[in-house]
C-alpha cells in the first residue's frame, strides 16, 4: 500500500474500503454455493494484504539467511530486516526497540512472563505462598490458564474481577482486590467476545499504588485502535501479528526495560547466551535473552509491512471505521426478535466484536447456515469459557470487523440471521 495514493491514510477521517479490499486477494474469492466471501472472523485471524505477502516473499527471494549469525552479506541483511521490524513495532506502540521481544504469538508472550516469574528466586518477580495474582472473568484462556498454572506451581492465590450482567468489568471492589500481596494484575485491553474495553489505565494506576505489576493482553486492541504502552500504564503488553494483517508465527511482548533486565529467561539455548561453559552459562541482555533459536525473520518482515500498512491508514481512522460498523451491527441485531447481544449494546468503551445468541438455535447451527450464505463468523466459547458462563450461555456466534469490511456486509449478516431463524422455524 502506498500512503500517497488517493483514499489511503488521513482521508477526511474515513477509509476508502474499496481501495483497501483490492489489496486483499482472498477477499475476491467465492466460497460455498459460489457465494462471495463475507469475512467476519478477523478477531480470530485477519486476512493479509499483498504488501505483507510480498514482504515475506522478498525476504526469502533476496535476503534469506539466519539473523544475528554469520558475517556474510545475507546474514547482515537478515539481521537488518529483523531489527528494523523491531524498531517499527516499538514505534507503533510507543516503546523503545529494546523493550520489544518477538515471540511465537500472544499466548507464548503471556507464558513467557508467567513462567519466568515462576523461575525467579528473589526480587519482585519471586512468587511464593501468600502472594496473589489478579485477573478478570473476561479473559481469553491465554491470559487465564498460565496464571492458574503459576499459582499451582508456587502456592500463590488467584483472584479475579467479576463481570456485570451487561458485560462490563466490575471495578467497584478494585481497591479491595489489589493488595500489598498482589504481584501482578493481568487484564485484557478488549474482550474478544463482547468487545468490552475495561478501564485499564485506572486498573494500572491502582495496581502500581500497591506495588503490583500490570500485564495487558492487547491482542484485540493493538490491531484496531491507537495503543500507547506508557499511556496505558502497562508494565508488560502482548499481541499477535496474525490478528493485525501480519503473518502467523510471530507475536510481541512489550516489557519495560528495567523489568526485562530483571526477568529470568523462559526458554534457553542458542542466540540468547553470553558465555557458555560446561559448569554453567550467562545470558545476553534483553530482548535477545528471550529470543532463543533462529529468529523468524520472514515473519518479522511481514509484521513490519503490516505495521506500515496500518500506520498509513491511520489507527484513528481504523478505530472510527470499526466503530461505525459495530454501531450498525448493534442496531441491526437489536431489531431482530429472538437475538440477544452479549455485552454492551452501545459502542461506548467497546470494540468491533459482536457476539450474540439466537433463541432456539445452537450457535454452531447459526454459523453453519451463515457459512452456506458465504458469511464466515466464529462459533463456540471463543476461548473464553468463564465469561460465557457468567453471561448465562455455553456458546455464542461472533462477528468481528476490520478495515476491509463494509456496511453492506453488516446488512448481509442481519439477513443471514433472519434466514437461519426461518430455516430452523424460530422466526417470530
CSV table of C-alpha atoms in Angstrom, one decimal:
chain,number,residue,atom,x,y,z
A,1,UNK,CA,0.0,0.0,0.0
A,2,UNK,CA,1.4,3.4,-0.9
A,3,UNK,CA,0.3,6.2,1.5
A,4,UNK,CA,0.2,8.9,-1.1
A,5,UNK,CA,-2.4,7.1,-3.2
A,6,UNK,CA,-5.9,8.8,-3.0
A,7,UNK,CA,-8.0,7.1,-0.5
A,8,UNK,CA,-5.3,6.0,1.9
A,9,UNK,CA,-4.3,7.3,5.2
A,10,UNK,CA,-5.8,10.5,6.5
A,11,UNK,CA,-8.7,10.9,4.1
A,12,UNK,CA,-11.3,13.0,5.7
A,13,UNK,CA,-11.2,10.7,8.7
A,14,UNK,CA,-12.6,7.8,6.7
A,15,UNK,CA,-11.1,4.7,5.0
A,16,UNK,CA,-11.5,4.0,1.3
A,17,UNK,CA,-12.7,0.4,1.9
A,18,UNK,CA,-13.0,-0.4,-1.8
A,19,UNK,CA,-9.3,0.5,-2.4
A,20,UNK,CA,-8.3,-1.4,0.7
A,21,UNK,CA,-10.2,-4.5,-0.3
A,22,UNK,CA,-8.2,-4.5,-3.6
A,23,UNK,CA,-5.1,-5.2,-1.6
A,24,UNK,CA,-6.5,-8.5,-0.2
A,25,UNK,CA,-6.6,-11.2,-2.9
A,26,UNK,CA,-8.5,-13.7,-0.7
A,27,UNK,CA,-11.5,-11.4,-0.3
A,28,UNK,CA,-12.2,-11.7,-4.1
A,29,UNK,CA,-12.8,-15.5,-3.9
A,30,UNK,CA,-16.1,-17.2,-3.7
A,31,UNK,CA,-16.9,-19.9,-1.1
A,32,UNK,CA,-19.8,-22.3,-0.6
A,33,UNK,CA,-22.5,-22.3,-3.2
A,34,UNK,CA,-20.3,-19.9,-5.2
A,35,UNK,CA,-21.2,-17.1,-2.8
A,36,UNK,CA,-18.9,-14.1,-2.5
A,37,UNK,CA,-16.9,-14.3,0.7
A,38,UNK,CA,-18.0,-12.1,3.6
A,39,UNK,CA,-15.3,-12.5,6.1
A,40,UNK,CA,-16.4,-11.5,9.7
A,41,UNK,CA,-13.8,-13.5,11.7
A,42,UNK,CA,-10.9,-11.1,11.9
A,43,UNK,CA,-11.0,-11.4,15.7
A,44,UNK,CA,-9.7,-15.0,15.2
A,45,UNK,CA,-7.3,-14.1,12.4
A,46,UNK,CA,-7.1,-11.3,9.9
A,47,UNK,CA,-6.6,-11.5,6.2
A,48,UNK,CA,-3.3,-10.4,4.7
A,49,UNK,CA,-2.7,-7.7,2.1
A,50,UNK,CA,-0.4,-8.2,-0.8
A,51,UNK,CA,2.1,-5.8,0.8
A,52,UNK,CA,2.6,-8.3,3.7
A,53,UNK,CA,2.8,-11.3,1.4
A,54,UNK,CA,5.3,-9.5,-0.8
A,55,UNK,CA,7.5,-8.6,2.2
A,56,UNK,CA,7.8,-12.2,3.2
A,57,UNK,CA,8.4,-13.4,-0.4
A,58,UNK,CA,11.1,-10.7,-0.9
A,59,UNK,CA,13.0,-11.8,2.2
A,60,UNK,CA,13.1,-15.4,1.0
A,61,UNK,CA,14.0,-14.5,-2.5
A,62,UNK,CA,16.7,-11.9,-1.8
A,63,UNK,CA,17.9,-12.0,1.8
A,64,UNK,CA,17.2,-15.4,3.2
A,65,UNK,CA,19.7,-16.1,6.0
A,66,UNK,CA,19.8,-16.5,9.7
A,67,UNK,CA,19.7,-13.2,11.5
A,68,UNK,CA,22.4,-12.5,14.2
A,69,UNK,CA,24.6,-15.2,12.7
A,70,UNK,CA,27.4,-15.1,10.3
A,71,UNK,CA,29.3,-12.1,8.9
A,72,UNK,CA,28.4,-12.5,5.2
A,73,UNK,CA,26.2,-10.1,3.4
A,74,UNK,CA,23.0,-12.1,3.6
A,75,UNK,CA,23.4,-12.6,7.3
A,76,UNK,CA,23.8,-8.8,7.7
A,77,UNK,CA,20.8,-8.1,5.6
A,78,UNK,CA,18.7,-10.6,7.5
A,79,UNK,CA,19.7,-9.0,10.8
A,80,UNK,CA,18.8,-5.6,9.4
A,81,UNK,CA,15.4,-6.8,8.4
A,82,UNK,CA,14.7,-8.3,11.8
A,83,UNK,CA,15.9,-5.4,13.8
A,84,UNK,CA,14.1,-2.9,11.5
A,85,UNK,CA,10.9,-4.8,12.2
A,86,UNK,CA,11.6,-4.5,15.9
A,87,UNK,CA,12.1,-0.7,15.6
A,88,UNK,CA,8.8,-0.3,13.7
A,89,UNK,CA,6.8,-2.4,16.1
A,90,UNK,CA,8.2,-0.5,19.0
A,91,UNK,CA,7.3,2.9,17.5
A,92,UNK,CA,3.8,1.6,16.7
A,93,UNK,CA,3.1,1.1,20.4
A,94,UNK,CA,5.2,3.9,21.8
A,95,UNK,CA,8.0,1.8,23.1
A,96,UNK,CA,11.8,1.6,22.7
A,97,UNK,CA,13.2,-1.2,20.5
A,98,UNK,CA,14.9,-2.8,23.4
A,99,UNK,CA,11.6,-3.3,25.1
A,100,UNK,CA,10.1,-5.4,22.3
A,101,UNK,CA,10.6,-9.1,22.4
A,102,UNK,CA,9.5,-11.3,19.5
A,103,UNK,CA,7.6,-14.4,20.5
A,104,UNK,CA,5.6,-17.0,18.6
A,105,UNK,CA,2.3,-15.3,19.4
A,106,UNK,CA,0.5,-13.5,22.3
A,107,UNK,CA,-0.1,-16.8,24.1
A,108,UNK,CA,3.6,-17.5,24.2
A,109,UNK,CA,4.2,-14.0,25.4
A,110,UNK,CA,1.9,-14.4,28.4
A,111,UNK,CA,3.5,-17.7,29.2
A,112,UNK,CA,7.0,-16.2,28.9
A,113,UNK,CA,6.2,-13.7,31.7
A,114,UNK,CA,4.3,-16.3,33.8
A,115,UNK,CA,7.0,-19.0,33.6
A,116,UNK,CA,9.8,-16.5,34.0
A,117,UNK,CA,8.2,-15.3,37.2
A,118,UNK,CA,7.9,-18.9,38.4
A,119,UNK,CA,11.7,-19.2,37.7
A,120,UNK,CA,12.6,-16.2,39.8
A,121,UNK,CA,14.2,-17.0,43.1
A,122,UNK,CA,14.4,-13.5,44.5
A,123,UNK,CA,13.2,-9.9,43.8
A,124,UNK,CA,9.9,-8.5,42.6
A,125,UNK,CA,9.2,-11.5,40.3
A,126,UNK,CA,9.6,-14.1,43.0
A,127,UNK,CA,6.2,-15.8,43.7
A,128,UNK,CA,5.5,-17.8,46.9
A,129,UNK,CA,2.6,-18.9,49.0
A,130,UNK,CA,0.6,-16.0,50.3
A,131,UNK,CA,1.2,-13.9,47.1
A,132,UNK,CA,-1.7,-13.1,44.9
A,133,UNK,CA,-2.3,-12.8,41.1
A,134,UNK,CA,-5.3,-10.8,40.0
A,135,UNK,CA,-7.1,-11.4,36.6
A,136,UNK,CA,-10.7,-10.9,35.4
A,137,UNK,CA,-13.6,-13.0,34.3
A,138,UNK,CA,-13.5,-11.7,30.8
A,139,UNK,CA,-10.0,-13.0,30.0
A,140,UNK,CA,-9.2,-15.2,27.0
A,141,UNK,CA,-7.9,-18.6,28.2
A,142,UNK,CA,-4.4,-17.4,27.1
A,143,UNK,CA,-4.5,-14.8,29.9
A,144,UNK,CA,-6.1,-17.1,32.4
A,145,UNK,CA,-4.6,-20.6,32.3
A,146,UNK,CA,-0.9,-19.6,32.5
A,147,UNK,CA,-1.7,-17.7,35.8
A,148,UNK,CA,-3.7,-20.7,37.1
A,149,UNK,CA,-0.6,-22.9,36.4
A,150,UNK,CA,1.7,-20.4,38.0
A,151,UNK,CA,-0.4,-20.4,41.2
A,152,UNK,CA,-0.4,-24.2,41.2
A,153,UNK,CA,3.4,-24.3,40.9
A,154,UNK,CA,4.1,-21.6,43.5
A,155,UNK,CA,1.2,-21.8,46.0
A,156,UNK,CA,0.0,-18.2,45.2
A,157,UNK,CA,-3.7,-17.4,45.2
A,158,UNK,CA,-5.6,-16.5,42.0
A,159,UNK,CA,-8.2,-13.8,42.4
A,160,UNK,CA,-10.4,-12.1,39.8
A,161,UNK,CA,-12.5,-9.1,39.0
A,162,UNK,CA,-16.1,-10.1,38.1
A,163,UNK,CA,-18.2,-9.1,35.1
A,164,UNK,CA,-21.5,-7.4,35.3
A,165,UNK,CA,-24.6,-8.7,33.5
A,166,UNK,CA,-24.1,-6.0,30.9
A,167,UNK,CA,-20.6,-7.4,30.1
A,168,UNK,CA,-18.7,-4.6,31.8
A,169,UNK,CA,-15.9,-5.2,34.3
A,170,UNK,CA,-17.0,-4.6,37.8
A,171,UNK,CA,-14.3,-2.4,39.4
A,172,UNK,CA,-16.2,-1.4,42.5
A,173,UNK,CA,-14.1,-3.6,44.7
A,174,UNK,CA,-10.8,-3.0,42.8
A,175,UNK,CA,-9.1,-1.4,45.9
A,176,UNK,CA,-10.0,-4.5,48.0
A,177,UNK,CA,-8.8,-7.0,45.4
A,178,UNK,CA,-5.5,-5.3,44.8
A,179,UNK,CA,-3.5,-5.7,48.0
A,180,UNK,CA,0.1,-5.5,49.1
A,181,UNK,CA,0.2,-9.2,48.4
A,182,UNK,CA,-0.7,-8.7,44.7
A,183,UNK,CA,2.3,-9.5,42.5
A,184,UNK,CA,0.7,-8.9,39.1
A,185,UNK,CA,-2.6,-7.9,37.6
A,186,UNK,CA,-3.3,-9.4,34.1
A,187,UNK,CA,-6.1,-7.8,32.2
A,188,UNK,CA,-7.4,-7.7,28.7
A,189,UNK,CA,-7.5,-4.4,26.8
A,190,UNK,CA,-10.5,-5.5,24.8
A,191,UNK,CA,-12.7,-8.6,25.3
A,192,UNK,CA,-12.6,-11.0,22.3
A,193,UNK,CA,-16.2,-11.9,23.0
A,194,UNK,CA,-18.1,-8.7,23.9
A,195,UNK,CA,-15.7,-6.1,22.6
A,196,UNK,CA,-15.7,-4.5,26.1
A,197,UNK,CA,-12.8,-2.2,26.8
A,198,UNK,CA,-12.1,-2.2,30.5
A,199,UNK,CA,-10.6,0.9,32.3
A,200,UNK,CA,-7.0,-0.5,32.0
A,201,UNK,CA,-5.4,2.8,32.9
A,202,UNK,CA,-7.3,3.1,36.1
A,203,UNK,CA,-6.6,-0.5,36.9
A,204,UNK,CA,-2.9,0.0,36.3
A,205,UNK,CA,-2.8,3.1,38.5
A,206,UNK,CA,-4.4,1.2,41.3
A,207,UNK,CA,-2.0,-1.7,40.9
A,208,UNK,CA,1.0,0.5,40.9
A,209,UNK,CA,-0.1,2.2,44.0
A,210,UNK,CA,0.1,-1.2,45.8
A,211,UNK,CA,3.4,-2.1,44.1
A,212,UNK,CA,1.9,-4.7,41.7
A,213,UNK,CA,2.9,-5.1,38.1
A,214,UNK,CA,0.4,-5.0,35.2
A,215,UNK,CA,0.3,-7.2,32.1
A,216,UNK,CA,-2.1,-6.2,29.3
A,217,UNK,CA,-3.5,-8.6,26.8
A,218,UNK,CA,-3.7,-6.3,23.7
A,219,UNK,CA,-4.3,-9.0,21.1
A,220,UNK,CA,-7.7,-7.5,20.3
A,221,UNK,CA,-6.8,-3.8,20.7
A,222,UNK,CA,-3.4,-3.2,19.0
A,223,UNK,CA,-4.8,-4.2,15.6
A,224,UNK,CA,-7.8,-1.9,15.9
A,225,UNK,CA,-7.1,1.3,17.8
A,226,UNK,CA,-4.2,3.5,18.8
A,227,UNK,CA,-2.3,2.0,21.7
A,228,UNK,CA,0.5,3.6,23.7
A,229,UNK,CA,2.0,1.5,26.4
A,230,UNK,CA,3.1,4.4,28.5
A,231,UNK,CA,-0.4,6.0,28.5
A,232,UNK,CA,-1.9,2.7,29.4
A,233,UNK,CA,0.4,2.2,32.3
A,234,UNK,CA,1.4,-1.3,31.1
A,235,UNK,CA,4.5,-3.0,32.5
A,236,UNK,CA,4.0,-5.8,30.0
A,237,UNK,CA,1.8,-5.9,26.9
A,238,UNK,CA,1.2,-8.7,24.5
A,239,UNK,CA,-0.3,-9.1,21.0
A,240,UNK,CA,-0.1,-11.3,17.9
A,241,UNK,CA,0.9,-10.5,14.3
A,242,UNK,CA,-1.8,-12.6,12.6
A,243,UNK,CA,-4.6,-10.6,14.1
A,244,UNK,CA,-3.2,-7.3,12.6
A,245,UNK,CA,-2.8,-8.2,8.9
A,246,UNK,CA,0.5,-9.8,9.5
A,247,UNK,CA,1.7,-13.5,9.2
A,248,UNK,CA,1.3,-16.3,11.6
A,249,UNK,CA,4.2,-17.5,13.8
A,250,UNK,CA,5.3,-14.2,15.4
A,251,UNK,CA,3.9,-12.2,18.3
A,252,UNK,CA,5.1,-9.4,20.6
A,253,UNK,CA,5.9,-9.0,24.2
A,254,UNK,CA,6.5,-5.4,25.4
A,255,UNK,CA,8.2,-5.1,28.7
A,256,UNK,CA,9.5,-2.0,30.5
A,257,UNK,CA,13.3,-2.1,30.1
A,258,UNK,CA,14.1,-2.3,33.8
A,259,UNK,CA,11.7,-5.2,34.2
A,260,UNK,CA,13.0,-7.2,31.3
A,261,UNK,CA,16.5,-6.6,32.7
A,262,UNK,CA,15.5,-8.4,35.9
A,263,UNK,CA,13.3,-11.1,34.4
A,264,UNK,CA,15.0,-14.5,34.2
A,265,UNK,CA,14.8,-16.4,30.8
A,266,UNK,CA,11.9,-18.6,29.9
A,267,UNK,CA,13.4,-20.7,27.1
A,268,UNK,CA,17.1,-21.3,26.8
A,269,UNK,CA,19.5,-22.3,24.0
A,270,UNK,CA,21.4,-20.6,21.2
A,271,UNK,CA,21.4,-16.9,20.5
A,272,UNK,CA,20.4,-15.9,24.0
A,273,UNK,CA,23.6,-16.7,25.7
A,274,UNK,CA,26.6,-14.5,26.7
A,275,UNK,CA,29.1,-17.1,27.8
A,276,UNK,CA,28.7,-20.9,27.9
A,277,UNK,CA,31.0,-23.2,29.9
A,278,UNK,CA,30.4,-26.8,31.0
A,279,UNK,CA,29.9,-25.5,34.5
A,280,UNK,CA,27.2,-23.0,33.6
A,281,UNK,CA,26.1,-20.2,31.4
A,282,UNK,CA,25.4,-16.5,31.4
A,283,UNK,CA,22.8,-14.7,29.3
A,284,UNK,CA,22.5,-11.8,27.0
A,285,UNK,CA,20.6,-8.7,28.0
A,286,UNK,CA,17.0,-8.2,26.7
A,287,UNK,CA,15.5,-8.6,24.2
A,288,UNK,CA,17.9,-11.3,23.0
A,289,UNK,CA,17.7,-13.0,26.3
A,290,UNK,CA,14.1,-14.0,25.5
A,291,UNK,CA,14.6,-15.0,21.8
A,292,UNK,CA,16.5,-18.3,21.7
A,293,UNK,CA,17.0,-20.1,18.4
A,294,UNK,CA,17.0,-18.8,14.9
A,295,UNK,CA,14.8,-15.7,14.6
A,296,UNK,CA,11.6,-15.7,12.5
A,297,UNK,CA,12.9,-13.1,10.1
A,298,UNK,CA,10.4,-13.6,7.2
A,299,UNK,CA,7.6,-13.3,9.7
A,300,UNK,CA,9.1,-10.2,11.2
A,301,UNK,CA,9.4,-8.7,7.7
A,302,UNK,CA,5.7,-9.4,7.2
A,303,UNK,CA,4.8,-7.9,10.6
A,304,UNK,CA,6.7,-4.8,9.7
A,305,UNK,CA,4.8,-4.5,6.5
A,306,UNK,CA,1.5,-4.8,8.4
A,307,UNK,CA,2.6,-2.0,10.7
A,308,UNK,CA,3.4,0.1,7.7
A,309,UNK,CA,0.0,-0.6,6.2
A,310,UNK,CA,-1.9,0.2,9.3
A,311,UNK,CA,0.2,3.3,10.0
A,312,UNK,CA,-0.5,4.6,6.5
A,313,UNK,CA,-4.3,4.1,7.1
A,314,UNK,CA,-4.0,5.9,10.4
A,315,UNK,CA,-5.1,3.9,13.5
A,316,UNK,CA,-7.6,6.7,14.4
A,317,UNK,CA,-9.3,6.1,11.1
A,318,UNK,CA,-9.2,2.3,11.6
A,319,UNK,CA,-10.9,2.7,15.0
A,320,UNK,CA,-13.5,5.1,13.6
A,321,UNK,CA,-14.4,2.8,10.7
A,322,UNK,CA,-14.8,-0.2,13.0
A,323,UNK,CA,-16.9,1.8,15.5
A,324,UNK,CA,-19.2,2.7,12.6
A,325,UNK,CA,-19.6,-0.9,11.6
A,326,UNK,CA,-20.1,-2.0,15.1
A,327,UNK,CA,-22.8,0.6,15.7
A,328,UNK,CA,-24.5,-0.6,12.5
A,329,UNK,CA,-24.3,-4.2,13.6
A,330,UNK,CA,-25.7,-3.5,17.1
A,331,UNK,CA,-28.6,-1.6,15.6
A,332,UNK,CA,-29.3,-4.3,13.1
A,333,UNK,CA,-29.2,-7.2,15.5
A,334,UNK,CA,-31.1,-5.3,18.2
A,335,UNK,CA,-34.1,-5.2,15.8
A,336,UNK,CA,-34.1,-9.0,15.3
A,337,UNK,CA,-36.6,-10.7,17.6
A,338,UNK,CA,-35.0,-13.6,19.5
A,339,UNK,CA,-31.5,-12.3,19.1
A,340,UNK,CA,-29.6,-11.4,22.3
A,341,UNK,CA,-26.4,-9.4,22.0
A,342,UNK,CA,-23.8,-10.4,24.6
A,343,UNK,CA,-22.2,-7.5,26.4
A,344,UNK,CA,-22.7,-3.7,25.9
A,345,UNK,CA,-25.3,-2.7,23.4
A,346,UNK,CA,-23.6,0.6,22.6
A,347,UNK,CA,-20.1,1.4,21.2
A,348,UNK,CA,-19.0,3.3,24.4
A,349,UNK,CA,-15.8,1.7,25.5
A,350,UNK,CA,-16.5,-1.2,23.1
A,351,UNK,CA,-14.6,-2.6,20.2
A,352,UNK,CA,-15.6,-4.4,17.0
A,353,UNK,CA,-16.6,-7.8,18.3
A,354,UNK,CA,-20.3,-8.6,18.4
A,355,UNK,CA,-21.2,-11.9,20.0
A,356,UNK,CA,-24.9,-13.0,20.1
A,357,UNK,CA,-27.2,-15.9,20.7
A,358,UNK,CA,-30.3,-16.8,18.6
A,359,UNK,CA,-33.1,-18.2,20.7
A,360,UNK,CA,-33.8,-21.8,19.9
A,361,UNK,CA,-30.8,-22.2,17.5
A,362,UNK,CA,-27.4,-23.6,18.6
A,363,UNK,CA,-24.5,-21.2,17.7
A,364,UNK,CA,-22.9,-23.9,15.6
A,365,UNK,CA,-26.1,-24.2,13.6
A,366,UNK,CA,-26.3,-20.5,13.1
A,367,UNK,CA,-22.7,-20.5,11.9
A,368,UNK,CA,-23.3,-23.3,9.5
A,369,UNK,CA,-26.3,-21.6,7.9
A,370,UNK,CA,-24.3,-18.3,7.6
A,371,UNK,CA,-21.4,-20.3,6.1
A,372,UNK,CA,-23.8,-21.6,3.4
A,373,UNK,CA,-24.5,-18.0,2.6
A,374,UNK,CA,-20.8,-17.2,2.3
A,375,UNK,CA,-20.6,-15.4,5.7
A,376,UNK,CA,-17.6,-16.5,7.9
A,377,UNK,CA,-18.2,-16.0,11.6
A,378,UNK,CA,-16.9,-17.7,14.7
A,379,UNK,CA,-19.0,-20.0,16.9
A,380,UNK,CA,-18.3,-21.6,20.3
A,381,UNK,CA,-16.9,-20.2,23.5
A,382,UNK,CA,-14.1,-18.3,21.8
A,383,UNK,CA,-11.5,-19.5,24.3
A,384,UNK,CA,-13.4,-17.5,27.0
A,385,UNK,CA,-15.5,-20.2,28.8
A,386,UNK,CA,-15.8,-18.4,32.2
A,387,UNK,CA,-17.1,-15.2,30.5
A,388,UNK,CA,-19.7,-17.2,28.6
A,389,UNK,CA,-20.8,-18.9,31.8
A,390,UNK,CA,-21.1,-15.6,33.6
A,391,UNK,CA,-23.3,-14.2,30.8
A,392,UNK,CA,-25.5,-17.3,31.0
A,393,UNK,CA,-24.6,-19.1,27.8
A,394,UNK,CA,-22.5,-22.0,26.9
A,395,UNK,CA,-21.5,-20.7,23.5
A,396,UNK,CA,-22.2,-17.8,21.1
A,397,UNK,CA,-21.9,-16.7,17.5
A,398,UNK,CA,-19.4,-13.9,17.0
A,399,UNK,CA,-18.9,-11.4,14.1
A,400,UNK,CA,-15.7,-9.3,14.2
A,401,UNK,CA,-14.9,-6.4,11.9
A,402,UNK,CA,-11.8,-4.9,10.3
A,403,UNK,CA,-10.6,-2.4,7.8
A,404,UNK,CA,-11.8,-4.3,4.8
A,405,UNK,CA,-15.4,-4.8,6.0
A,406,UNK,CA,-18.4,-2.8,4.7
A,407,UNK,CA,-21.8,-1.7,5.9
A,408,UNK,CA,-23.3,-3.9,3.2
A,409,UNK,CA,-21.7,-6.9,4.8
A,410,UNK,CA,-23.3,-6.0,8.1
A,411,UNK,CA,-26.7,-6.0,6.4
A,412,UNK,CA,-25.9,-9.4,4.9
A,413,UNK,CA,-25.1,-10.7,8.4
A,414,UNK,CA,-28.5,-9.5,9.7
A,415,UNK,CA,-30.3,-11.0,6.7
A,416,UNK,CA,-28.4,-14.3,7.2
A,417,UNK,CA,-29.5,-14.5,10.9
A,418,UNK,CA,-33.1,-13.9,9.7
A,419,UNK,CA,-32.7,-16.7,7.2
A,420,UNK,CA,-31.3,-19.0,9.9
A,421,UNK,CA,-34.3,-18.3,12.1
A,422,UNK,CA,-36.7,-19.1,9.3
A,423,UNK,CA,-34.7,-22.3,8.4
A,424,UNK,CA,-35.0,-23.6,12.0
A,425,UNK,CA,-38.6,-22.4,12.4
A,426,UNK,CA,-37.8,-19.9,15.2
A,427,UNK,CA,-38.7,-16.7,13.4
A,428,UNK,CA,-41.2,-14.6,15.2
